[in-house]
Tab-separated table of C-alpha atoms and ligand atoms in Angstrom:
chain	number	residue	atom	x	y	z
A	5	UNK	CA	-11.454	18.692	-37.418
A	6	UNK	CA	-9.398	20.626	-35.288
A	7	UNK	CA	-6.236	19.044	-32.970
A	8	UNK	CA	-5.596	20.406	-29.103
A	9	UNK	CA	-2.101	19.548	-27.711
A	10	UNK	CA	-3.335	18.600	-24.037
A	11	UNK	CA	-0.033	16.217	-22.994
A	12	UNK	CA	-1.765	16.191	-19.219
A	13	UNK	CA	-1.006	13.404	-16.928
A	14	UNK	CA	-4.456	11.795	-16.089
A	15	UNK	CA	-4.420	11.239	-12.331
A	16	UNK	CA	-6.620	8.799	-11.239
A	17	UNK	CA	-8.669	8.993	-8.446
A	18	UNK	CA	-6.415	5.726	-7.195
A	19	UNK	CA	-3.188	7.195	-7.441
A	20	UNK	CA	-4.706	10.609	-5.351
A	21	UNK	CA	-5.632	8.031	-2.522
A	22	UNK	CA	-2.195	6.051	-3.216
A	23	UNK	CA	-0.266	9.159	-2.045
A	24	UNK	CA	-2.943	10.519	1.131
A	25	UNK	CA	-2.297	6.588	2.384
A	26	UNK	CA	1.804	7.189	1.620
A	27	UNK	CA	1.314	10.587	3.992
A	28	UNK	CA	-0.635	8.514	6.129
A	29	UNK	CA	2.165	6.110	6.723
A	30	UNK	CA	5.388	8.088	6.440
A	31	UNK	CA	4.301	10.603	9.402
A	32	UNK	CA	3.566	7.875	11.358
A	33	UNK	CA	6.983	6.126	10.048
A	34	UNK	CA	5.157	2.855	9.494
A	35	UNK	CA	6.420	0.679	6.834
A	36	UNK	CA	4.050	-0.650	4.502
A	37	UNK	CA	5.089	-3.756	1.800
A	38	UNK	CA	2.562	-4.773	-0.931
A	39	UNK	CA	2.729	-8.373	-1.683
A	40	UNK	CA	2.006	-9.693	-5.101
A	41	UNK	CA	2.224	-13.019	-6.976
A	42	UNK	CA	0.005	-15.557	-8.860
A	43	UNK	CA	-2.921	-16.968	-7.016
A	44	UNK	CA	-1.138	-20.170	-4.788
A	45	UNK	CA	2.184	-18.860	-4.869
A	46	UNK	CA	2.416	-18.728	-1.014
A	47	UNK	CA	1.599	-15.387	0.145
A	48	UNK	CA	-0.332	-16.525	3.064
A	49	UNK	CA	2.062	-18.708	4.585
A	50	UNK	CA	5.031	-16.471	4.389
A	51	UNK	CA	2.873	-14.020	6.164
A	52	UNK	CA	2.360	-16.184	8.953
A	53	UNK	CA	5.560	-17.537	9.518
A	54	UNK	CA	7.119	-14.209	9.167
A	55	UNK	CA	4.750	-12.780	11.471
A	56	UNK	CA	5.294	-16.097	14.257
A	57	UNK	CA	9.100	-16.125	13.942
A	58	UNK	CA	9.755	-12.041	14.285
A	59	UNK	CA	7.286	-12.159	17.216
A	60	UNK	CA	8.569	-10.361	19.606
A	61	UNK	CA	11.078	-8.168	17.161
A	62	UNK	CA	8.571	-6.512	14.665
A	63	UNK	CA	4.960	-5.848	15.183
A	64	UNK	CA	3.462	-6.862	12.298
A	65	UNK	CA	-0.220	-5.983	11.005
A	66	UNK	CA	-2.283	-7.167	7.795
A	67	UNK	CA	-4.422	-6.193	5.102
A	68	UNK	CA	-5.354	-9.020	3.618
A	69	UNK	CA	-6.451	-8.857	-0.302
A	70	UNK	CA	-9.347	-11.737	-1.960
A	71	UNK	CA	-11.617	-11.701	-4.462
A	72	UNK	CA	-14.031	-12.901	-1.821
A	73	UNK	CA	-14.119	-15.177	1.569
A	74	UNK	CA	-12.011	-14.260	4.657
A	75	UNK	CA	-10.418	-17.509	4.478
A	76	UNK	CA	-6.530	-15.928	4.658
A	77	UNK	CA	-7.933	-13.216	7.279
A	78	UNK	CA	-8.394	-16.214	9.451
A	79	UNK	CA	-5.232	-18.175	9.269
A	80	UNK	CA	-3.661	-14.580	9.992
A	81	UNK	CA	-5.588	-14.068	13.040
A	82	UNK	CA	-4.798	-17.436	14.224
A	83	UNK	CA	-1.127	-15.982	14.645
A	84	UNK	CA	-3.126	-13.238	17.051
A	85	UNK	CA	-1.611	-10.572	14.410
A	86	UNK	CA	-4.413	-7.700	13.695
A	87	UNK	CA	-5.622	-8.154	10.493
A	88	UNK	CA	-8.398	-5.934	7.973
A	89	UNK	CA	-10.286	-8.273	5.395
A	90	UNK	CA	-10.975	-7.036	1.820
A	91	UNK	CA	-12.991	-8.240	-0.546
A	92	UNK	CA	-12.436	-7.164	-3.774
A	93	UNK	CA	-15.975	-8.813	-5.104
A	94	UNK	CA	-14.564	-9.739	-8.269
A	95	UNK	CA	-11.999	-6.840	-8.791
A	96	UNK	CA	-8.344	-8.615	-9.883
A	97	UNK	CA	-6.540	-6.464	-8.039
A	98	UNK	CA	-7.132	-3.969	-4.415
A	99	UNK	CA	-7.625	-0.012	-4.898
A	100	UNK	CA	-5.867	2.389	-2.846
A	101	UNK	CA	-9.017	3.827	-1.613
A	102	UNK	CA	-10.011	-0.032	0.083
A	103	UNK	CA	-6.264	0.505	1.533
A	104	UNK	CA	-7.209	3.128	3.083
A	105	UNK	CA	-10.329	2.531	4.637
A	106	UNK	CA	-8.191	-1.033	5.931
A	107	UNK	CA	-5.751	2.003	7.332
A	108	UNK	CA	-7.653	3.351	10.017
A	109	UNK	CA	-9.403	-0.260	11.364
A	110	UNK	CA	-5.462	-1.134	11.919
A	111	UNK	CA	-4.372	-0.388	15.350
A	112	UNK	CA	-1.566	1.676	13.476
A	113	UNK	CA	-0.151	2.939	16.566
A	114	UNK	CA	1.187	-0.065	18.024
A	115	UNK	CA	2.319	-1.612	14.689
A	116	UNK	CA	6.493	-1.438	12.746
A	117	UNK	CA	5.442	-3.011	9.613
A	118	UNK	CA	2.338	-3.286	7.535
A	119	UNK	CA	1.783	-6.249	4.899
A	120	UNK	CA	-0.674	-6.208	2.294
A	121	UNK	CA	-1.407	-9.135	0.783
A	122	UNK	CA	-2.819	-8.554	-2.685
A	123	UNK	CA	-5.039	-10.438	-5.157
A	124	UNK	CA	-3.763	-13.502	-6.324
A	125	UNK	CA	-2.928	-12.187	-9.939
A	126	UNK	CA	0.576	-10.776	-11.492
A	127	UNK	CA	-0.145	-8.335	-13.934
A	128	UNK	CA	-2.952	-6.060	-12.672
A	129	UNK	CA	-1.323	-5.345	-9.256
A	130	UNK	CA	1.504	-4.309	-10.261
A	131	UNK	CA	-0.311	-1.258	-12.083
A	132	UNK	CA	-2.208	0.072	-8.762
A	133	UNK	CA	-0.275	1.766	-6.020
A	134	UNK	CA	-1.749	1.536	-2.761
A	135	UNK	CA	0.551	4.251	-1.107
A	136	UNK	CA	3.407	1.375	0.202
A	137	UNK	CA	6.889	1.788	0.516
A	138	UNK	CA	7.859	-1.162	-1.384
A	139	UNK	CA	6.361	-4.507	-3.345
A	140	UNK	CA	7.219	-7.439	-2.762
A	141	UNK	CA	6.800	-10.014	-5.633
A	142	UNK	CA	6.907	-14.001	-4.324
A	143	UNK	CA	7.254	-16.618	-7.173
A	144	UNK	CA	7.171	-20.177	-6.565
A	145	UNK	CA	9.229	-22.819	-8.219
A	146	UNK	CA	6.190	-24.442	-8.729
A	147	UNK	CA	5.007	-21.809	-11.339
A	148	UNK	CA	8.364	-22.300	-14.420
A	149	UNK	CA	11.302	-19.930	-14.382
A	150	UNK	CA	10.028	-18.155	-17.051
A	151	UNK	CA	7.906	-16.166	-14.845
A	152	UNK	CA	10.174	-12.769	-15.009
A	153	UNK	CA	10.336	-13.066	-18.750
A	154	UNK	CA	6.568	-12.864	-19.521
A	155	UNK	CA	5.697	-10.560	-16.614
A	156	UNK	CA	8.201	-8.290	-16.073
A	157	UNK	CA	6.413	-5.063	-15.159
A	158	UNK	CA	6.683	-6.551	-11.113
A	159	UNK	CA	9.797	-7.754	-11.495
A	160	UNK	CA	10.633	-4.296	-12.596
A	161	UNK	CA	8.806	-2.504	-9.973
A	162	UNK	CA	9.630	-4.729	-6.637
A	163	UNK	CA	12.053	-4.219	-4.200
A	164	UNK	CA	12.348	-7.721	-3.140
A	165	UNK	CA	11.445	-11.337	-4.923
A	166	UNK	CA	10.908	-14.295	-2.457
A	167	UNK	CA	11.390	-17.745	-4.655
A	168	UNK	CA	9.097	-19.928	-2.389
A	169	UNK	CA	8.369	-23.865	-2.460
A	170	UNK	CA	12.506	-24.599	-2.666
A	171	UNK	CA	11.827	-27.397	-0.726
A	172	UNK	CA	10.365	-28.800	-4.180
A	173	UNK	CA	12.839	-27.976	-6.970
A	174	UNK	CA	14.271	-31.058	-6.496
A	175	UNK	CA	10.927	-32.497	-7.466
A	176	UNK	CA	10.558	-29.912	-10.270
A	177	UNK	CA	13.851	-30.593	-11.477
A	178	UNK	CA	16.454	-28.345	-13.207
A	179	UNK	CA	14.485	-28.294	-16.515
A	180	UNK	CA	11.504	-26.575	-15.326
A	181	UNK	CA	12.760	-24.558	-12.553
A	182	UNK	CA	16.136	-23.149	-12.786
A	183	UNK	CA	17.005	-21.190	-9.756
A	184	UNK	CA	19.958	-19.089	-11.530
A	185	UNK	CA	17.664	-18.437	-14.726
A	186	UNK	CA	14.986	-16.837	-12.796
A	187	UNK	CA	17.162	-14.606	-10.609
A	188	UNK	CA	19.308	-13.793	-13.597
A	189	UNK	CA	16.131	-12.694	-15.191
A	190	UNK	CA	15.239	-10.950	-12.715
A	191	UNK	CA	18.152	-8.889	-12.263
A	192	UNK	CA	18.178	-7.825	-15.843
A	193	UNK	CA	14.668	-6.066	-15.237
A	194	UNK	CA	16.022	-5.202	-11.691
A	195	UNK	CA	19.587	-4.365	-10.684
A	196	UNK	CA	18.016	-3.594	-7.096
A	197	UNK	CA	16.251	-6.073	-6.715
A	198	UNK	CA	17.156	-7.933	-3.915
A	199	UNK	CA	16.263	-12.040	-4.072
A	200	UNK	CA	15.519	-14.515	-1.592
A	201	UNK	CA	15.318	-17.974	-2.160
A	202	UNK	CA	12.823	-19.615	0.400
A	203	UNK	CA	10.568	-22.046	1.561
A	204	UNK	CA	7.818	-21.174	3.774
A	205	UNK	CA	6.946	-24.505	4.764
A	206	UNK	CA	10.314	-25.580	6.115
A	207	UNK	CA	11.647	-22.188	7.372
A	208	UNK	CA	15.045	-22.839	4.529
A	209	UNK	CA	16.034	-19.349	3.583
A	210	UNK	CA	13.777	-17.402	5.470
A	211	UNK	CA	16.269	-15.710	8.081
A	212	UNK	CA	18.050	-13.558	5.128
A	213	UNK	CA	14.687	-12.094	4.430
A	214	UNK	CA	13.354	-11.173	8.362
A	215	UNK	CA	17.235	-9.902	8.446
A	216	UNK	CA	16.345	-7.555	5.412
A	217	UNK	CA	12.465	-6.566	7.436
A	218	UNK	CA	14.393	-5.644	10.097
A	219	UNK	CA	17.136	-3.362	8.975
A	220	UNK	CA	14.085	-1.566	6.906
A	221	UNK	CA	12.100	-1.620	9.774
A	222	UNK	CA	15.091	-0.166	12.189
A	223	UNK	CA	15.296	2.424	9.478
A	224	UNK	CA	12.346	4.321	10.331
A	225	UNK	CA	12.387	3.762	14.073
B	6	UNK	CA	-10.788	-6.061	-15.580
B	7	UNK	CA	-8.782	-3.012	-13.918
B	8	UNK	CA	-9.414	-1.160	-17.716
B	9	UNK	CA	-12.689	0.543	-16.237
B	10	UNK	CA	-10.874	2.182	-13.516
B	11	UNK	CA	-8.395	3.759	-16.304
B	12	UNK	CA	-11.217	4.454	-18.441
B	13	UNK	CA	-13.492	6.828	-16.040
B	14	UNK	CA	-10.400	8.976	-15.258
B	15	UNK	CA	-9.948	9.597	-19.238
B	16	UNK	CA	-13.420	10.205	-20.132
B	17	UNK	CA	-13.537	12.352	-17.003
B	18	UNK	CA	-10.516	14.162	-18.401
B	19	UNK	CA	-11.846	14.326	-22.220
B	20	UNK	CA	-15.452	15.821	-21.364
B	21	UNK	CA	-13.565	18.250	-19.051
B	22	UNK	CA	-12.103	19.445	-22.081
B	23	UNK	CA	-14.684	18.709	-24.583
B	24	UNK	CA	-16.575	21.679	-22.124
B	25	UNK	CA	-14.068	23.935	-22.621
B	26	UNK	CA	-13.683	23.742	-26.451
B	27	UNK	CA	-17.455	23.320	-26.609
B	28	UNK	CA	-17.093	20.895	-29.503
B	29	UNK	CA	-17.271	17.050	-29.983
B	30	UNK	CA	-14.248	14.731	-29.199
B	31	UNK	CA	-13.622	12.523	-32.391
B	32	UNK	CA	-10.536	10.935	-31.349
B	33	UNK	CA	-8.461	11.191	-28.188
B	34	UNK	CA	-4.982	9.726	-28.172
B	35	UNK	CA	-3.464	8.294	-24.952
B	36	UNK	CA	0.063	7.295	-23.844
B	37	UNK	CA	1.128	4.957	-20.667
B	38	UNK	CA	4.604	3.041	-20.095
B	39	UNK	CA	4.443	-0.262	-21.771
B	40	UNK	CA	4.214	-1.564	-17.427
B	41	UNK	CA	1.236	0.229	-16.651
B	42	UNK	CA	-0.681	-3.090	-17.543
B	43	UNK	CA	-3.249	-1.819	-19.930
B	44	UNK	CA	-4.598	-3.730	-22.509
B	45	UNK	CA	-5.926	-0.851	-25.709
B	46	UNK	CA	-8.663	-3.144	-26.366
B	47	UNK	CA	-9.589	-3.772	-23.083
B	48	UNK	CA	-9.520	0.340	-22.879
B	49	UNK	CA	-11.630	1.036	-25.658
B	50	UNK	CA	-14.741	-1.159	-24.922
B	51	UNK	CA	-14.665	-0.217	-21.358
B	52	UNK	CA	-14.601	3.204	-22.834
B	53	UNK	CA	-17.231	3.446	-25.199
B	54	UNK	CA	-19.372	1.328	-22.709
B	55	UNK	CA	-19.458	4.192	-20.059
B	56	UNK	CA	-19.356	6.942	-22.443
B	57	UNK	CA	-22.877	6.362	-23.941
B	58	UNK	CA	-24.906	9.029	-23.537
B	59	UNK	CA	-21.612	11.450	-22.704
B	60	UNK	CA	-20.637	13.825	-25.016
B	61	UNK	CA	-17.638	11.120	-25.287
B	62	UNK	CA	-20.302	8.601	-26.827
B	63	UNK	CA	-18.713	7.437	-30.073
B	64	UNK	CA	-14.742	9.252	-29.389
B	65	UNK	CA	-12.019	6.776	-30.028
B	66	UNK	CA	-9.322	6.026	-27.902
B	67	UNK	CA	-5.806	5.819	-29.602
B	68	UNK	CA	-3.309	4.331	-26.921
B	69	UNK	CA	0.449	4.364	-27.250
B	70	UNK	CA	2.618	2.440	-25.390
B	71	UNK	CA	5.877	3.981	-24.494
B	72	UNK	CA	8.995	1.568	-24.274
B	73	UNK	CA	10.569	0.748	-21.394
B	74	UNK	CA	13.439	3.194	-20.849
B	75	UNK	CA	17.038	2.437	-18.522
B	76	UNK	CA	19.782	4.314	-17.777
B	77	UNK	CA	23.290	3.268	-17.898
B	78	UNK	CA	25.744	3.803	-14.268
B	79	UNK	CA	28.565	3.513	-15.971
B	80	UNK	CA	28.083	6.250	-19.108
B	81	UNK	CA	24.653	7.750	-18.192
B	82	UNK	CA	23.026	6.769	-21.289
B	83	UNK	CA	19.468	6.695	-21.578
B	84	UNK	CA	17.969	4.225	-23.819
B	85	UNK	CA	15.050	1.667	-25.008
B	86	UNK	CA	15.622	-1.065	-22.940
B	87	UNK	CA	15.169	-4.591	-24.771
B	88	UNK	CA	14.997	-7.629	-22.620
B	89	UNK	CA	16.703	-9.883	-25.197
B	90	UNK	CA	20.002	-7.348	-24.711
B	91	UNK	CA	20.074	-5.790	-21.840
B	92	UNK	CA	23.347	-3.409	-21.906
B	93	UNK	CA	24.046	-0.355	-22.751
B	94	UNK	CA	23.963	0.111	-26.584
B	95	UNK	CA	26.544	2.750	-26.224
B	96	UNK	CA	29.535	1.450	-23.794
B	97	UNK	CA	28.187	-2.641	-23.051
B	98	UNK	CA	27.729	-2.008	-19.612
B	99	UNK	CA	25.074	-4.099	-18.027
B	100	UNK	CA	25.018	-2.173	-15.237
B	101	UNK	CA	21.692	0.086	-15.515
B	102	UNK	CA	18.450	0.953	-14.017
B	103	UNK	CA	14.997	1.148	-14.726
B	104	UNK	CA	13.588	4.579	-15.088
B	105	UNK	CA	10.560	4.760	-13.767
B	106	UNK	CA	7.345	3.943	-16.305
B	107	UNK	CA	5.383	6.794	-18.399
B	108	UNK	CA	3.048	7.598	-16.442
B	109	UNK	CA	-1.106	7.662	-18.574
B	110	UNK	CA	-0.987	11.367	-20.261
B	111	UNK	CA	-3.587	12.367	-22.606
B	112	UNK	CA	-1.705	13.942	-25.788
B	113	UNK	CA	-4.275	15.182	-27.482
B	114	UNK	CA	-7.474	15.196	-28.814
B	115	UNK	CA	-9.139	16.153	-32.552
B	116	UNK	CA	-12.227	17.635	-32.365
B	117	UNK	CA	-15.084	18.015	-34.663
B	118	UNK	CA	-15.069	22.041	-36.229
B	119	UNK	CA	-17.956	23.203	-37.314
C	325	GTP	N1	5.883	-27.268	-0.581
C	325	GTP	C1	5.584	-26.024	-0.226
C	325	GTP	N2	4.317	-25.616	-0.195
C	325	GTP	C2	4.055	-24.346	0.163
C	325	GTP	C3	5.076	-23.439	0.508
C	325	GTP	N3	4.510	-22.246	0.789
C	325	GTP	C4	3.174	-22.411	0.641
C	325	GTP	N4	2.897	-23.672	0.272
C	325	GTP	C5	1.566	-24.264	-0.013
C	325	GTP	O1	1.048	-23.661	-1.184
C	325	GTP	C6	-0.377	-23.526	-1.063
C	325	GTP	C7	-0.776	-22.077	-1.290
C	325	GTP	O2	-0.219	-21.283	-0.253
C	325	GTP	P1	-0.867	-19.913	0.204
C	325	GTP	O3	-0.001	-19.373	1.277
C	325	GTP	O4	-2.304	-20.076	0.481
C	325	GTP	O5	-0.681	-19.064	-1.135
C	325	GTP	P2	-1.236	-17.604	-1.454
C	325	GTP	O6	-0.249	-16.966	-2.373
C	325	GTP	O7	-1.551	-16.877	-0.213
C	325	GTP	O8	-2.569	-17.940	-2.258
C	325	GTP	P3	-3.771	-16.945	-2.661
C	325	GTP	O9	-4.015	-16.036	-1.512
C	325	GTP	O10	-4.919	-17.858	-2.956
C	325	GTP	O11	-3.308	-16.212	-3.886
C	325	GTP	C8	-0.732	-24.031	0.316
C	325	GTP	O12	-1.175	-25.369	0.185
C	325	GTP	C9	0.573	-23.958	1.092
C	325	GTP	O13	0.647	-24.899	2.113
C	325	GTP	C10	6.434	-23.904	0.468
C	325	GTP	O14	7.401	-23.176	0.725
C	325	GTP	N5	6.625	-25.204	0.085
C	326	MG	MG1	-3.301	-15.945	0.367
C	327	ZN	ZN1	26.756	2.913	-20.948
């Protein structure tokens, strides 16, 4: 047997369609987040709320992310917010090459910001770039604090955690859910990150996180 | 089961090479950041399932996971980060970031000499 020394990167086919869709979006200085947490963890509804509440401020588009139905697709379009379906058809995570075909249905022209809303899932994700400026990781208190601990590669990769459901922690309880614990966690994975404890369902803690849309937003205007 | 997206860009990549040596790939090692989310096992039976009938039908797939690696602000130190002590082994700071993970290289590969 003979040994050849290659030490060549492998670029997948998804990261060359990650970057043409990061071109894509930069010349046309649109921002694009990529949202990712466990199946249930909220996603949806801090998609529309966001998107109701900065009405008016931000133009907001989606590419929504499933496995399969359009079920999410819908309660986006009920906020009149354009909006691309995926379906993944069994995949546990969107390709940068769906992204991209979702690009061009988008009526990018008239849109600030661009949300994808991935597969419900926390580890494969995280390993896919889809060409967006950012990720966005959303745990609930529902899910244990330990979250950051045992899945750290998105913790380590976002630039912004939402905590969602605080309206239950009390109903949690300390033991289970310890708000300091998981941000502290957090941190150590991610000095940048930045951490906004929210709940979608009562609007608590959301304003610090449109505040934070906006001034990215602004950025590229 | 994102391991069969991984696994078509490496055997891609191997039989490229396998071409150019003109010999048979016996064993192929491979090296990703411990983030990149893939599971060896997971790698190597998605692997050998599309590789029948290649001339990558029967290579094995070595994968090695490279740690996670930060860098201190305060001293510039670069070093294995461990999520049970997070500082800076050399001045305590805790004040560091996250390079960015390995990205999937292909070191090498042994092939079969004639
Ligand atoms: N109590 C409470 N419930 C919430 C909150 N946010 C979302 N929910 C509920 O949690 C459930 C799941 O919310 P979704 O928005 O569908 O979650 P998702 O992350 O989009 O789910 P998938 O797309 O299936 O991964 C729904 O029943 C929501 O009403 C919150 O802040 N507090
Ligand atoms: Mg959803
Ligand atoms: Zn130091």
């Amino acid at each position: 047997m003979h040994k050849v020394s290659i030490g060549r990167k492998i670029l997948s086919a998804n990261e060359e369609y990650a970057l043409q869709n990061s071109q894509f979006l930069n010349e046309r200085k649109k921002l694009c987040l990529n949202m990712i947490s466990s199946p249930g963890s909220g996603k949806t509804t801090i998609l529309t709320r966001t998107i109701n509440e900065l009405k008016g401020e931000i133009k907001i588009g989606v590419i929504e992310g499933d496995i399969q139905t359009d079920l999410d697709a819908g309660r986006i379009r009920a906020t009149e917010a354009p909006v691309v379906q995926i379906n993944t058809e069994g995949a546990c995570h969107l390709s940068a090459v769906q992204v991209s075909g979702a690009l061009e249905k988008l009526p990018i022209g008239v849109l600030d910001l661009i949300f994808i809303e991935n597969v419900g899932n926390l580890v494969c994700p995280s390993a896919f770039e889809l060409g967006e400026a950012g990720k966005i990781v959303v745990l609930s208190v529902a899910e244990g604090d330990d979250k950051p601990v045992k899945y750290p590669a998105i913790f380590a990769k976002s630039k912004a955690l939402l905590i969602n459901k605080i309206d239950l922690l009390e109903a949690v309880g300390q033991v289970d859910f310890c708000l300091e614990r998981a941000k502290a966690d957090a941190r150590k994975l991610n000095k940048d990150i930045e951490i906004f404890p929210v709940s979608a369902k009562t609007g608590e803690g959301m304003t610090d996180w449109y505040d934070w849309l906006k001034g990215k937003v602004n950025n590229l205007r | 089961m994102h391991e069969m997206a991984v696994a078509q860009s490496i055997l891609t990549t191997i039989s490229a090479e396998a071409e150019k040596q003109n010999a048979k790939p016996v064993i192929a090692r491979i090296s990703c950041g411990k983030l990149y989310a893939i599971n060896a096992e997971a790698l190597g039976f998605a692997f050998e399932a599309i590789a029948k009938g290649t001339t990558c039908e029967g290579t094995k797939l070595v994968v090695e996971h490279k740690p996670i690696r930060g860098q201190c602000r305060n001293c510039g130190e670069i070093f294995e980060f461990e999520l049970t002590s997070p500082a800076c082994p050399k001045c305590g700071s805790e004040d560091f970031g996250l390079l960015p993970d390995e990205p999937l290289i292909l070191e090498d590969i042994e092939f079969l000499t004639e």
